[in-house]
Every structure is written in structure tokens, then in C-alpha cells.
mmCIF file with all atom_site columns, C-alpha atoms in Angstrom:
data_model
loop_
_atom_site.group_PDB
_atom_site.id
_atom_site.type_symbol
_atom_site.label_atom_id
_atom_site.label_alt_id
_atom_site.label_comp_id
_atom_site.label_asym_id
_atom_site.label_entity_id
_atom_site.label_seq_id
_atom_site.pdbx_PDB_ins_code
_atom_site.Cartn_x
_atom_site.Cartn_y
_atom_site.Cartn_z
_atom_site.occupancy
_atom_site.B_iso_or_equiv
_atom_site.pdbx_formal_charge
_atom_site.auth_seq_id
_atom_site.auth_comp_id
_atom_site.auth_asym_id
_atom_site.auth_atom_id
_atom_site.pdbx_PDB_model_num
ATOM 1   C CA . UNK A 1 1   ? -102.678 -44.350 -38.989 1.00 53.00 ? 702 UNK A CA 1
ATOM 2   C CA . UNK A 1 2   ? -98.722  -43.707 -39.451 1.00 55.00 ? 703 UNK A CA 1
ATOM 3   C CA . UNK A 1 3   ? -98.150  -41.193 -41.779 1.00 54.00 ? 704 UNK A CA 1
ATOM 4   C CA . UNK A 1 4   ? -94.804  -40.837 -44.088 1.00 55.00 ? 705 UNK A CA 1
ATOM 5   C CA . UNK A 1 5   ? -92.924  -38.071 -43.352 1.00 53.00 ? 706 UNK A CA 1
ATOM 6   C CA . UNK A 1 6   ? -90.847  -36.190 -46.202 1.00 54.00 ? 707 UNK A CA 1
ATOM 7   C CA . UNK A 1 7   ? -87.187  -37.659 -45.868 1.00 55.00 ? 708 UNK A CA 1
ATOM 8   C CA . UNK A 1 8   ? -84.942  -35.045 -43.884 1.00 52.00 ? 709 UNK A CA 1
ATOM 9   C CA . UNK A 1 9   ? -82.450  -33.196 -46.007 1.00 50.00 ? 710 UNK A CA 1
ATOM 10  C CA . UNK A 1 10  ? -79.149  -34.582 -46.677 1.00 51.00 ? 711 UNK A CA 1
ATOM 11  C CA . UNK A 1 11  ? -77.465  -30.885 -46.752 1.00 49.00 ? 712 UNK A CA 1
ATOM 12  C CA . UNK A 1 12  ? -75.153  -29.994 -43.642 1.00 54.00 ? 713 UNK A CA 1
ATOM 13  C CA . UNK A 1 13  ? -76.901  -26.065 -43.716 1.00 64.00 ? 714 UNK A CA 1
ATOM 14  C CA . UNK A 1 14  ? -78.148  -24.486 -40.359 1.00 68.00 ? 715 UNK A CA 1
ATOM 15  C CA . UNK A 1 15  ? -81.509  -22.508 -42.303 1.00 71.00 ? 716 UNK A CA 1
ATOM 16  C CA . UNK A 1 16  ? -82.106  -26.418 -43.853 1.00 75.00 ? 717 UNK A CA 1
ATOM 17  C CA . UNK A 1 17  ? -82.227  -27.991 -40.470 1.00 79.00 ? 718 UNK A CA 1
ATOM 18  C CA . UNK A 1 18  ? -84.106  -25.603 -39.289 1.00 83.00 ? 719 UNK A CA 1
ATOM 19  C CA . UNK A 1 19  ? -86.748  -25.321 -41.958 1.00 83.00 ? 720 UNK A CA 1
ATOM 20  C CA . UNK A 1 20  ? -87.109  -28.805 -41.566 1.00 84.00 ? 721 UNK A CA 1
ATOM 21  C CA . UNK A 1 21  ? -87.645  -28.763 -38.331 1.00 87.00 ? 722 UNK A CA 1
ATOM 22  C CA . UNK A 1 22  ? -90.184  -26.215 -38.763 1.00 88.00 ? 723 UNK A CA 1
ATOM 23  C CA . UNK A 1 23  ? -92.030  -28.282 -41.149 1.00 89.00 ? 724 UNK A CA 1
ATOM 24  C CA . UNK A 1 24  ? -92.315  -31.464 -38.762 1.00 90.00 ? 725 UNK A CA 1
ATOM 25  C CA . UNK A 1 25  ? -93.316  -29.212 -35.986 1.00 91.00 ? 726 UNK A CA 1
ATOM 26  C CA . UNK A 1 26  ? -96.552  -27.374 -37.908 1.00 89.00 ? 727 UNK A CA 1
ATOM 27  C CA . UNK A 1 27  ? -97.221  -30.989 -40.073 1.00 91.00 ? 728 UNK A CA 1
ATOM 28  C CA . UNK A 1 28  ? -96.980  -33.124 -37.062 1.00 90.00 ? 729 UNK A CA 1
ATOM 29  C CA . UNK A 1 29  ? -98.998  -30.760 -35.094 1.00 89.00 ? 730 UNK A CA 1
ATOM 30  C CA . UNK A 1 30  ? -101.768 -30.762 -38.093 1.00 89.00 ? 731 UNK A CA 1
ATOM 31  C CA . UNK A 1 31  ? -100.918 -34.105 -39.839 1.00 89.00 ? 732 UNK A CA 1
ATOM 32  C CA . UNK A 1 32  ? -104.517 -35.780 -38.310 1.00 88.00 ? 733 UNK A CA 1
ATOM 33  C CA . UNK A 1 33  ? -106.769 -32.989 -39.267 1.00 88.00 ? 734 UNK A CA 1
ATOM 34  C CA . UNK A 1 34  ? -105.206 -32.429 -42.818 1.00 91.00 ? 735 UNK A CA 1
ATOM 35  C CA . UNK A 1 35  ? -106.276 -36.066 -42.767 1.00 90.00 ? 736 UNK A CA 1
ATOM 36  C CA . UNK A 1 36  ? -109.299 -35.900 -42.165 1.00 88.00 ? 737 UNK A CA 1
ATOM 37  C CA . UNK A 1 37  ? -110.099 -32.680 -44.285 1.00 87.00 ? 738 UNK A CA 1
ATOM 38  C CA . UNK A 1 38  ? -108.646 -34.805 -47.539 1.00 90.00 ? 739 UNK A CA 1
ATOM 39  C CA . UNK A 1 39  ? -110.989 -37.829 -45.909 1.00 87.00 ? 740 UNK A CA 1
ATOM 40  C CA . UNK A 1 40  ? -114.046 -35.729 -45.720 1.00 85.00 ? 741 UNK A CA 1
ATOM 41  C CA . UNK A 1 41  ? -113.773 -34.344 -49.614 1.00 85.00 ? 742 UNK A CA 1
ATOM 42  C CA . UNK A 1 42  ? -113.145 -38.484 -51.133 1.00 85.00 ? 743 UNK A CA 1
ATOM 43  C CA . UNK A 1 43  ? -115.140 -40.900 -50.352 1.00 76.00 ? 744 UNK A CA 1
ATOM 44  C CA . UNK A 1 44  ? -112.327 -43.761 -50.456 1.00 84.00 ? 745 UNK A CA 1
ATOM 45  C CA . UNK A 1 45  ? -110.320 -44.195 -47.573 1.00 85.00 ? 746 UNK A CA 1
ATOM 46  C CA . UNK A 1 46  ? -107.725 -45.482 -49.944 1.00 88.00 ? 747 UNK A CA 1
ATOM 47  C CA . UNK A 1 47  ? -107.937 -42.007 -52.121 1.00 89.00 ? 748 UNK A CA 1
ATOM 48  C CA . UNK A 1 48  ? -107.629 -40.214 -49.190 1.00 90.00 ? 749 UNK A CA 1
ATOM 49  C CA . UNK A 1 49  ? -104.803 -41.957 -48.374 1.00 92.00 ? 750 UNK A CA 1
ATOM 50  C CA . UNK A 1 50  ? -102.963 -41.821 -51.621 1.00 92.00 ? 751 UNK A CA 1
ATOM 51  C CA . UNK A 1 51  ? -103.527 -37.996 -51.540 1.00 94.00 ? 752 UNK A CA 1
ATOM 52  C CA . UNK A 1 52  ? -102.723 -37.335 -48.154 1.00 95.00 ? 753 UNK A CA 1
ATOM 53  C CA . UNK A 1 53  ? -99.532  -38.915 -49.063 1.00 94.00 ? 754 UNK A CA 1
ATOM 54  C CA . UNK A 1 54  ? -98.952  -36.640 -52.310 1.00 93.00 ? 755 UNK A CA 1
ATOM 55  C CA . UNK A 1 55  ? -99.925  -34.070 -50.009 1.00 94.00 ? 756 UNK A CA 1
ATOM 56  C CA . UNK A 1 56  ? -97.574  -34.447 -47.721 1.00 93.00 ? 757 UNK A CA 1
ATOM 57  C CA . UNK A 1 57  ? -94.809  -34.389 -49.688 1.00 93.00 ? 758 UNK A CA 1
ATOM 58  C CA . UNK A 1 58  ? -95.832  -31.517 -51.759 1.00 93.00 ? 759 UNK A CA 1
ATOM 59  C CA . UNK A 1 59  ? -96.237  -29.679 -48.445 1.00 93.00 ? 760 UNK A CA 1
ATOM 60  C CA . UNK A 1 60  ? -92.631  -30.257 -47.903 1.00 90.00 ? 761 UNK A CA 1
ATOM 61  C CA . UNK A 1 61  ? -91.636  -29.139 -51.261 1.00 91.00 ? 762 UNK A CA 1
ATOM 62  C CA . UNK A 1 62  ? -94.050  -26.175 -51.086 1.00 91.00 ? 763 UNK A CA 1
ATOM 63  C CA . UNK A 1 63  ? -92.718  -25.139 -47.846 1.00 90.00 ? 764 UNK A CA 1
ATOM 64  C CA . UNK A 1 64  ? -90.164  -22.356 -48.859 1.00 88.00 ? 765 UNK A CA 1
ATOM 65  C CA . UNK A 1 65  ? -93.387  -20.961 -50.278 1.00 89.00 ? 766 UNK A CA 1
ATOM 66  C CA . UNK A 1 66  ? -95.275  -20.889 -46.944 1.00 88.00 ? 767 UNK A CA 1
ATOM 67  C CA . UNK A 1 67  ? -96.041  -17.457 -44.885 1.00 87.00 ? 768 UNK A CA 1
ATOM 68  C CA . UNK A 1 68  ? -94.336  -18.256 -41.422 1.00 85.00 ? 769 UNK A CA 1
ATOM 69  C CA . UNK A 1 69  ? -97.020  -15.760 -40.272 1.00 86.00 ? 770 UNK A CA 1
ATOM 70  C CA . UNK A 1 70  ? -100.300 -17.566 -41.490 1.00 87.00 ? 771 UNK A CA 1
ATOM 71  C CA . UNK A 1 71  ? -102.019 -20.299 -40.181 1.00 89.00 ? 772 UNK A CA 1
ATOM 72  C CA . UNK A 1 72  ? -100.310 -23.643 -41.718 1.00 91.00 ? 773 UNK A CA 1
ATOM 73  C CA . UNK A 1 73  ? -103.462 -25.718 -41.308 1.00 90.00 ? 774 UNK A CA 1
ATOM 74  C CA . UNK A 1 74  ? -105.346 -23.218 -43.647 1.00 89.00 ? 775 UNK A CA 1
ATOM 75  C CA . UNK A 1 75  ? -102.186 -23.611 -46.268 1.00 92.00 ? 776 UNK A CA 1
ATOM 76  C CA . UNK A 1 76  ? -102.183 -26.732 -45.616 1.00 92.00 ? 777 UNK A CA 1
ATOM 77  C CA . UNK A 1 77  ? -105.752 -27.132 -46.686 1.00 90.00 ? 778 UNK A CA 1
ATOM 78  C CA . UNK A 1 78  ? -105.395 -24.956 -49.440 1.00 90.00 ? 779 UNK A CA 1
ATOM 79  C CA . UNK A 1 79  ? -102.804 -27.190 -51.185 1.00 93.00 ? 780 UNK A CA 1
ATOM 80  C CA . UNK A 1 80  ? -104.792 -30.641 -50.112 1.00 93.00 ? 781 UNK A CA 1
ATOM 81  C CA . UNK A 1 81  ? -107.912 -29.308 -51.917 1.00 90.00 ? 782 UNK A CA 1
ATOM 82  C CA . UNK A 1 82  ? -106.210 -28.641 -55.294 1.00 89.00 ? 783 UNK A CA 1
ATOM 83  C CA . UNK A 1 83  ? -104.814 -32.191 -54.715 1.00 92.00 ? 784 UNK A CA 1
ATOM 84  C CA . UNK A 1 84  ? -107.991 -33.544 -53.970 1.00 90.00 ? 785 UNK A CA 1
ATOM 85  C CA . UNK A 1 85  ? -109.236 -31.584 -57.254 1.00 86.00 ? 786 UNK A CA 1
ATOM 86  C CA . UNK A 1 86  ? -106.575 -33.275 -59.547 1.00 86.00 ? 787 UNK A CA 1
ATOM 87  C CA . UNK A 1 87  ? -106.734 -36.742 -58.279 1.00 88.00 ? 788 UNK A CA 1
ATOM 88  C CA . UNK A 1 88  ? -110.717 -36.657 -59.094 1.00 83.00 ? 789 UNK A CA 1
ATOM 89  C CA . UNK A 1 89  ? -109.612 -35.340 -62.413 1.00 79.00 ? 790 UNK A CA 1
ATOM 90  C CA . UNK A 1 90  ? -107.248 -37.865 -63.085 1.00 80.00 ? 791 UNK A CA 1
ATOM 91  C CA . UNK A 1 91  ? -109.306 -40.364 -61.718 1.00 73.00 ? 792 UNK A CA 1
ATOM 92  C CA . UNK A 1 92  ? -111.902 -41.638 -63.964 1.00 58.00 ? 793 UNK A CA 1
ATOM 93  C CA . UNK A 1 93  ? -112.280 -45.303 -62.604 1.00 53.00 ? 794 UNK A CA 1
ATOM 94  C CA . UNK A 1 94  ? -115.126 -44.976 -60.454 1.00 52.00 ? 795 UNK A CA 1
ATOM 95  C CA . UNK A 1 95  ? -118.494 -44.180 -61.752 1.00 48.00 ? 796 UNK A CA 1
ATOM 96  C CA . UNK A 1 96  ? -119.849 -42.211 -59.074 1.00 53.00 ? 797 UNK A CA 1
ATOM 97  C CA . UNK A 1 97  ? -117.507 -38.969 -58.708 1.00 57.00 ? 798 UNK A CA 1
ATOM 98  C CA . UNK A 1 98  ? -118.123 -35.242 -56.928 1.00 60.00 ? 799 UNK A CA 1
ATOM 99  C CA . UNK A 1 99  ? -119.076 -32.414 -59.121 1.00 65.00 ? 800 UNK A CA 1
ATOM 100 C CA . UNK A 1 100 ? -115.853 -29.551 -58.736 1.00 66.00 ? 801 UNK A CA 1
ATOM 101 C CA . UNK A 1 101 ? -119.019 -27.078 -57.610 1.00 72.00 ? 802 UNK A CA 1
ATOM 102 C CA . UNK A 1 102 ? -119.985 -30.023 -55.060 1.00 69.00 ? 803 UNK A CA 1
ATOM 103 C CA . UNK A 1 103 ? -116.143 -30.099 -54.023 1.00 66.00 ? 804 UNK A CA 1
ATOM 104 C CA . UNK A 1 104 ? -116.145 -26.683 -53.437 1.00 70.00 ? 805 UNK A CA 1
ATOM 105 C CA . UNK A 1 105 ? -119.245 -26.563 -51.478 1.00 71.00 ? 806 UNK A CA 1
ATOM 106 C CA . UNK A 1 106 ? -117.509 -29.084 -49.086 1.00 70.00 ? 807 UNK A CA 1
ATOM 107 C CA . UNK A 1 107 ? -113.919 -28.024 -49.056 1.00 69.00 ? 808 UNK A CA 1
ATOM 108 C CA . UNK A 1 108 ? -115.766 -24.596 -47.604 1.00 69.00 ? 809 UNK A CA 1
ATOM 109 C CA . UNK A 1 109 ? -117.593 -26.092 -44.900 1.00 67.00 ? 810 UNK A CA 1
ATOM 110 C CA . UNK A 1 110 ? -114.779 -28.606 -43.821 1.00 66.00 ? 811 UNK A CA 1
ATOM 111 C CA . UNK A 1 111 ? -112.456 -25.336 -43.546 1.00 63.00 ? 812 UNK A CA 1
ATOM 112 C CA . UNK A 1 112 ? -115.066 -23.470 -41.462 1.00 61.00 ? 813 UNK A CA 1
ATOM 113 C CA . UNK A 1 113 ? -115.527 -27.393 -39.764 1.00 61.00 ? 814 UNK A CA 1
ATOM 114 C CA . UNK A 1 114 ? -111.911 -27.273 -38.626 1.00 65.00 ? 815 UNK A CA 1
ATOM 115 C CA . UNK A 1 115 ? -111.315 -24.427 -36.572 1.00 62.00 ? 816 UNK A CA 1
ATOM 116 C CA . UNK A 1 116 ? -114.405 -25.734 -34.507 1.00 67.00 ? 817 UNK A CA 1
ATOM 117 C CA . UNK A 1 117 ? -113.031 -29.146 -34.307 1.00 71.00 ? 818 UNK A CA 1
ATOM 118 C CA . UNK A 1 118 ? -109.796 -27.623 -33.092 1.00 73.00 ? 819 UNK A CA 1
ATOM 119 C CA . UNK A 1 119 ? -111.469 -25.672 -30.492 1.00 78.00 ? 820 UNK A CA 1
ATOM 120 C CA . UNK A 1 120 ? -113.162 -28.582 -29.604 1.00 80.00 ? 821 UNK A CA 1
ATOM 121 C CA . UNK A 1 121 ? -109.977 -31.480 -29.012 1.00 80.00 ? 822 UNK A CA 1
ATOM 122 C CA . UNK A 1 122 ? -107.878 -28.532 -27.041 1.00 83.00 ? 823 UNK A CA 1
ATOM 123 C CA . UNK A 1 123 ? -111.383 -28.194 -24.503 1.00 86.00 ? 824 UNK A CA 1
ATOM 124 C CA . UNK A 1 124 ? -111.335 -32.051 -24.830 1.00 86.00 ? 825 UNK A CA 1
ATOM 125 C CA . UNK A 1 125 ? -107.703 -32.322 -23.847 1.00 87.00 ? 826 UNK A CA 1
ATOM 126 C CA . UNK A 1 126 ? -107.977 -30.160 -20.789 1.00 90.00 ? 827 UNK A CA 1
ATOM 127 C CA . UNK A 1 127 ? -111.210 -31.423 -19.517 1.00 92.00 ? 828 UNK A CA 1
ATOM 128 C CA . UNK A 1 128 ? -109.743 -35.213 -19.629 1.00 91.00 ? 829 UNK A CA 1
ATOM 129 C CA . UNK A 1 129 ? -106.763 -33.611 -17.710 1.00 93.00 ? 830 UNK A CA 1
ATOM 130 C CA . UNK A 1 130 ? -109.232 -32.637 -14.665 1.00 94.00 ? 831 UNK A CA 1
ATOM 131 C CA . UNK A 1 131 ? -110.107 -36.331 -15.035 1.00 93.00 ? 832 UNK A CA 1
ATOM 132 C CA . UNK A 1 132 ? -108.396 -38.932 -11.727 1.00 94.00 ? 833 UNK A CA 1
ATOM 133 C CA . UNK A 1 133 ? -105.219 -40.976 -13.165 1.00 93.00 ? 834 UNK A CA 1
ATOM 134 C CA . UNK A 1 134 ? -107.702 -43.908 -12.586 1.00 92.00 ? 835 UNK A CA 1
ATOM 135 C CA . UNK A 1 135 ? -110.201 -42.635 -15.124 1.00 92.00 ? 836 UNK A CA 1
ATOM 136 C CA . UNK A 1 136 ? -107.564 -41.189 -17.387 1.00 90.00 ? 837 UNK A CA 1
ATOM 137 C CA . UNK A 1 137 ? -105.860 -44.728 -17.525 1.00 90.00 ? 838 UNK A CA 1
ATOM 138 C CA . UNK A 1 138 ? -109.470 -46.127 -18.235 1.00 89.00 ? 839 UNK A CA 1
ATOM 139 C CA . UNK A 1 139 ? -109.989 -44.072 -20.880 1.00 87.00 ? 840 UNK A CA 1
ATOM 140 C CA . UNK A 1 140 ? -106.865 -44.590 -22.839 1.00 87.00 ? 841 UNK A CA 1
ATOM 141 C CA . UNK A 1 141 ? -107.508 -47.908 -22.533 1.00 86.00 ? 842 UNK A CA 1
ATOM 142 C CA . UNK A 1 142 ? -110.738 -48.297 -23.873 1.00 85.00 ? 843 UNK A CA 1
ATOM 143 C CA . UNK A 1 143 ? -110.562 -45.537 -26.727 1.00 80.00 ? 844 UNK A CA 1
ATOM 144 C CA . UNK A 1 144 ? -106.891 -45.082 -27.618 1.00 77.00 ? 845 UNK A CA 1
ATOM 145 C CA . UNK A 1 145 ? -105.368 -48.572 -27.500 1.00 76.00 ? 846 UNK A CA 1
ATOM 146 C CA . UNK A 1 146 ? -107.037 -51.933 -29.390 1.00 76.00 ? 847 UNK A CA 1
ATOM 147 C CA . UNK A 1 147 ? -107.786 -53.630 -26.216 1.00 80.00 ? 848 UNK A CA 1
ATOM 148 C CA . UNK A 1 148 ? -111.968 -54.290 -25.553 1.00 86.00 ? 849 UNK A CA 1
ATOM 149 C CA . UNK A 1 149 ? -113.883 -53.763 -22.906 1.00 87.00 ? 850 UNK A CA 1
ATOM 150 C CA . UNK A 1 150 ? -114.789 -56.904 -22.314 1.00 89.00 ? 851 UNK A CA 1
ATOM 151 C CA . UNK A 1 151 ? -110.315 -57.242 -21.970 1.00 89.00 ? 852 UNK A CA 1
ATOM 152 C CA . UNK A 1 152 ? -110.222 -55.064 -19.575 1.00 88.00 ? 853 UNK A CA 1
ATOM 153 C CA . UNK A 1 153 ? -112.859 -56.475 -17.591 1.00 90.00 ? 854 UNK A CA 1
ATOM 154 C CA . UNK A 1 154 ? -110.676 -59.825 -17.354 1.00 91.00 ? 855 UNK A CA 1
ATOM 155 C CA . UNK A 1 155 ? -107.664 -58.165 -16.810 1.00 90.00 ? 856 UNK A CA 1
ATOM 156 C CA . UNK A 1 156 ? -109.455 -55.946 -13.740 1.00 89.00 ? 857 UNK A CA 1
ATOM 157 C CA . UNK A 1 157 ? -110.892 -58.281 -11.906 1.00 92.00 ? 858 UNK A CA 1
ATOM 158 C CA . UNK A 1 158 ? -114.480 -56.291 -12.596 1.00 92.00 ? 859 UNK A CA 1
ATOM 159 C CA . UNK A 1 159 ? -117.528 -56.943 -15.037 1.00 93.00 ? 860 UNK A CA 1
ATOM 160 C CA . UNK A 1 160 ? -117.601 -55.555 -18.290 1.00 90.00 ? 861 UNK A CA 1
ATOM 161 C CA . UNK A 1 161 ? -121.033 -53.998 -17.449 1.00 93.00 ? 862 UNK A CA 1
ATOM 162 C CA . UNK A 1 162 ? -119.250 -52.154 -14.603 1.00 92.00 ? 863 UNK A CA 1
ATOM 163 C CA . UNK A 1 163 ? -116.684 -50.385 -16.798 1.00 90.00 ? 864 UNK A CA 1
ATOM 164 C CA . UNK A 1 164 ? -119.298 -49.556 -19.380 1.00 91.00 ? 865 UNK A CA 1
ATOM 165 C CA . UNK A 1 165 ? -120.992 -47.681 -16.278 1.00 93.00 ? 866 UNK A CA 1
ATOM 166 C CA . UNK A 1 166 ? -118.009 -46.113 -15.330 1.00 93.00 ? 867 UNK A CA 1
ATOM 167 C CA . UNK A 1 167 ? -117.120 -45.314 -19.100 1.00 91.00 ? 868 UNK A CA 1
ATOM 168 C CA . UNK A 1 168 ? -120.682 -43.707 -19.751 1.00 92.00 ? 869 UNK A CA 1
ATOM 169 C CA . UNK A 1 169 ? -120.191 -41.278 -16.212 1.00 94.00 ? 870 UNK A CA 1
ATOM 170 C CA . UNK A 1 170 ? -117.043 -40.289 -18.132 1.00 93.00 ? 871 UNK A CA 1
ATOM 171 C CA . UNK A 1 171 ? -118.237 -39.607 -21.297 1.00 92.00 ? 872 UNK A CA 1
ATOM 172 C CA . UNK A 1 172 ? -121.199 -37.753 -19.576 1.00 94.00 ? 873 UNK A CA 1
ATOM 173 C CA . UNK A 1 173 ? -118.663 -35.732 -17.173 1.00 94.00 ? 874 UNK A CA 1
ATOM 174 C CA . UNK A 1 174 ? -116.372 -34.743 -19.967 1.00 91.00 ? 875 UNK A CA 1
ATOM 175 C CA . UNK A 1 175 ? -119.268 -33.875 -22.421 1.00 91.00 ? 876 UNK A CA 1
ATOM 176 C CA . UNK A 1 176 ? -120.498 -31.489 -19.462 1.00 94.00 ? 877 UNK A CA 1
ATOM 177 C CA . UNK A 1 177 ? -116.900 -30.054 -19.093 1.00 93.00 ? 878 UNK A CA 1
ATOM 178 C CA . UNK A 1 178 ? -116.230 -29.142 -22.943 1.00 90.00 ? 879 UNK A CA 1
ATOM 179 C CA . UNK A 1 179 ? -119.858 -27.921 -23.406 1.00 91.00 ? 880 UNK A CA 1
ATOM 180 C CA . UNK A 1 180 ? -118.678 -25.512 -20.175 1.00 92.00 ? 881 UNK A CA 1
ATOM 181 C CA . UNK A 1 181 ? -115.715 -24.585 -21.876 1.00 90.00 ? 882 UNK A CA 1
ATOM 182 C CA . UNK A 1 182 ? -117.068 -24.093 -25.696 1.00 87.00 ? 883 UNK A CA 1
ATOM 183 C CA . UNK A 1 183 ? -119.603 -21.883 -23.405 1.00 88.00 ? 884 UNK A CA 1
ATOM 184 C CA . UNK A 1 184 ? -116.994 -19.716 -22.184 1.00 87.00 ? 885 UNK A CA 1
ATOM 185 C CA . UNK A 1 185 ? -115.512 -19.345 -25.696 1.00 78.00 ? 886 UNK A CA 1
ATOM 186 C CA . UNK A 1 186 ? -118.936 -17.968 -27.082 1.00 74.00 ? 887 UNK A CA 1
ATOM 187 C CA . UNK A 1 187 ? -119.442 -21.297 -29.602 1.00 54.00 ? 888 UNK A CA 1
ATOM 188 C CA . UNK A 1 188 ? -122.313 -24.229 -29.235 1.00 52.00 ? 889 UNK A CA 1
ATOM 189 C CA . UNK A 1 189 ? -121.046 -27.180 -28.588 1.00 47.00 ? 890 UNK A CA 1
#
């Protein structure tokens, strides 16, 4: 998804450009998982959407307000949810709707949720580093880009069956690797 960033100020001062870069550094650095943390309390992708915008631009205006020393994602969250909270307010076109008590409930466990889920991307990252350029490359190409399997296949020269193969030795090799490293940590996997 491409996200909307807040426009860049139009004043010429030093502290501006730098807050600003500040603020694309920790949003662009958190911009998925706030995503997914508005995502996980709606249960439109559209809502979500709509907030996350809000949200992001109320982040920006916000920011003077944020503690350079805490966590950004947790601030972060902490704004989302009260903009989660007043778009089901405002909201009353759909029937079906979560209870504020509900809301809370969830906004909890996605907070406790993310810190995990950060832990486990950065033991993802380095364990698909340790991976050959040729599996790397096959990877990317058959999770992070719009191209099938069965694409590759014809553009490889290979059967589809034998990527899935090679694909499912991957997945296996990296699940083994981030389950070694969440080990190390002290969490489950």
C-alpha cells in the first residue's frame, strides 16, 4: 500500500527541517505496523484506511507533542486508537460495530502483539540475509513482487512444481532460523 505522507513544511527554519525529518524517519520506519494495528481494531479495510490516513496526519501535527525519548510506535498507537475510537463513534452506517470495552480489549493485545511482531520481522530479516543471492532473489520474487509462480517457472526455464519445492525448503529453513533466534531472545516463536 502507498501511504500519504504529511506535506513537508514550507518554512526556511533549520529545527523545522529537522523535525520533519525526524518525523519521516520514526513514521516511515513504523508506517506498516501502525497499519496494521488500525487494521486489526476495524474490520473494513477501507476504515482502516481512512483512519490511517487521519492518523497520519494528526501524527504530524501532534508531533511537537511527542517525547523524543519514548518509543514512537507506542505514541503512535496511542493516538491511532483514539482515532479508531472516534471514527466508530461517528460512524453509525454499519450495523454490526465493536463495543468501546471490546475495542479496548483488542487495542491491548495488538499493543502487547506488536513488540512480538517486531521482534519477529528483525529475526526474519537477518535469517533471509544468511539465505544464497539465488534464494534471496527467489524469494522476492515470489512474495514481494506480483509475479506467480507459475511466471517464474516460464521465465526460468524450470517447472512450477520445482520452485514450489525449493520455496517450501525455504520457508522451512527460515522458519528453523527465526525459531533459533526468538530462542535466543527468551520468546516462543
Amino acid at each position: 500500500m502507498t501511504y500519504k505522507l504529511p506535506e513537508r513544511p514550507s518554512l526556511d527554519d533549520a529545527s523545522q527541517d529537522q523535525r520533519y525529518a525526524d518525523f519521516l524517519a520514526n513514521f516511515s520506519a513504523n508506517c506498516d505496523r501502525l497499519h496494521a494495528y488500525i487494521y486489526s481494531l476495524l474490520p473494513h479495510h477501507a476504515d482502516a484506511d481512512d483512519v490511517f490516513q487521519r492518523c497520519s496526519l494528526l501524527l504530524w501535527k501532534k508531533f511537537d507533542t511527542f517525547d523524543q525519548e519514548r518509543d514512537f510506535l507506542s505514541w503512535a498507537c496511542g493516538v491511532a486508537f483514539y482515532e479508531v475510537k472516534n471514527f466508530l463513534r461517528t460512524a453509525n452506517r454499519d450495523r454490526l460495530q465493536f463495543s468501546e470495552t471490546l475495542l479496548d480489549l483488542l487495542a491491548e493485545q495488538r499493543g502487547e502483539d506488536l513488540s512480538s511482531i517486531s521482534d519477529h520481522l528483525a529475526a526474519l530479516r537477518l535469517c533471509v540475509k544468511k539465505l544464497t543471492d539465488n534464494q534471496q532473489q527467489l524469494v522476492w520474487k515470489a512474495y514481494g513482487s506480483a509475479t506467480t509462480v507459475a511466471d517464474l517457472a516460464a521465465a526460468t526455464g524450470r517447472s512450477a512444481q520445482t520452485l514450489y519445492n525449493q520455496l517450501a525448503s525455504i520457508r522451512r529453513k527460515l522458519a528453523q532460523c527465526v525459531q533459533m533466534r526468538l530462542a535466543a531472545l527468551g520468546e516462543d516463536a
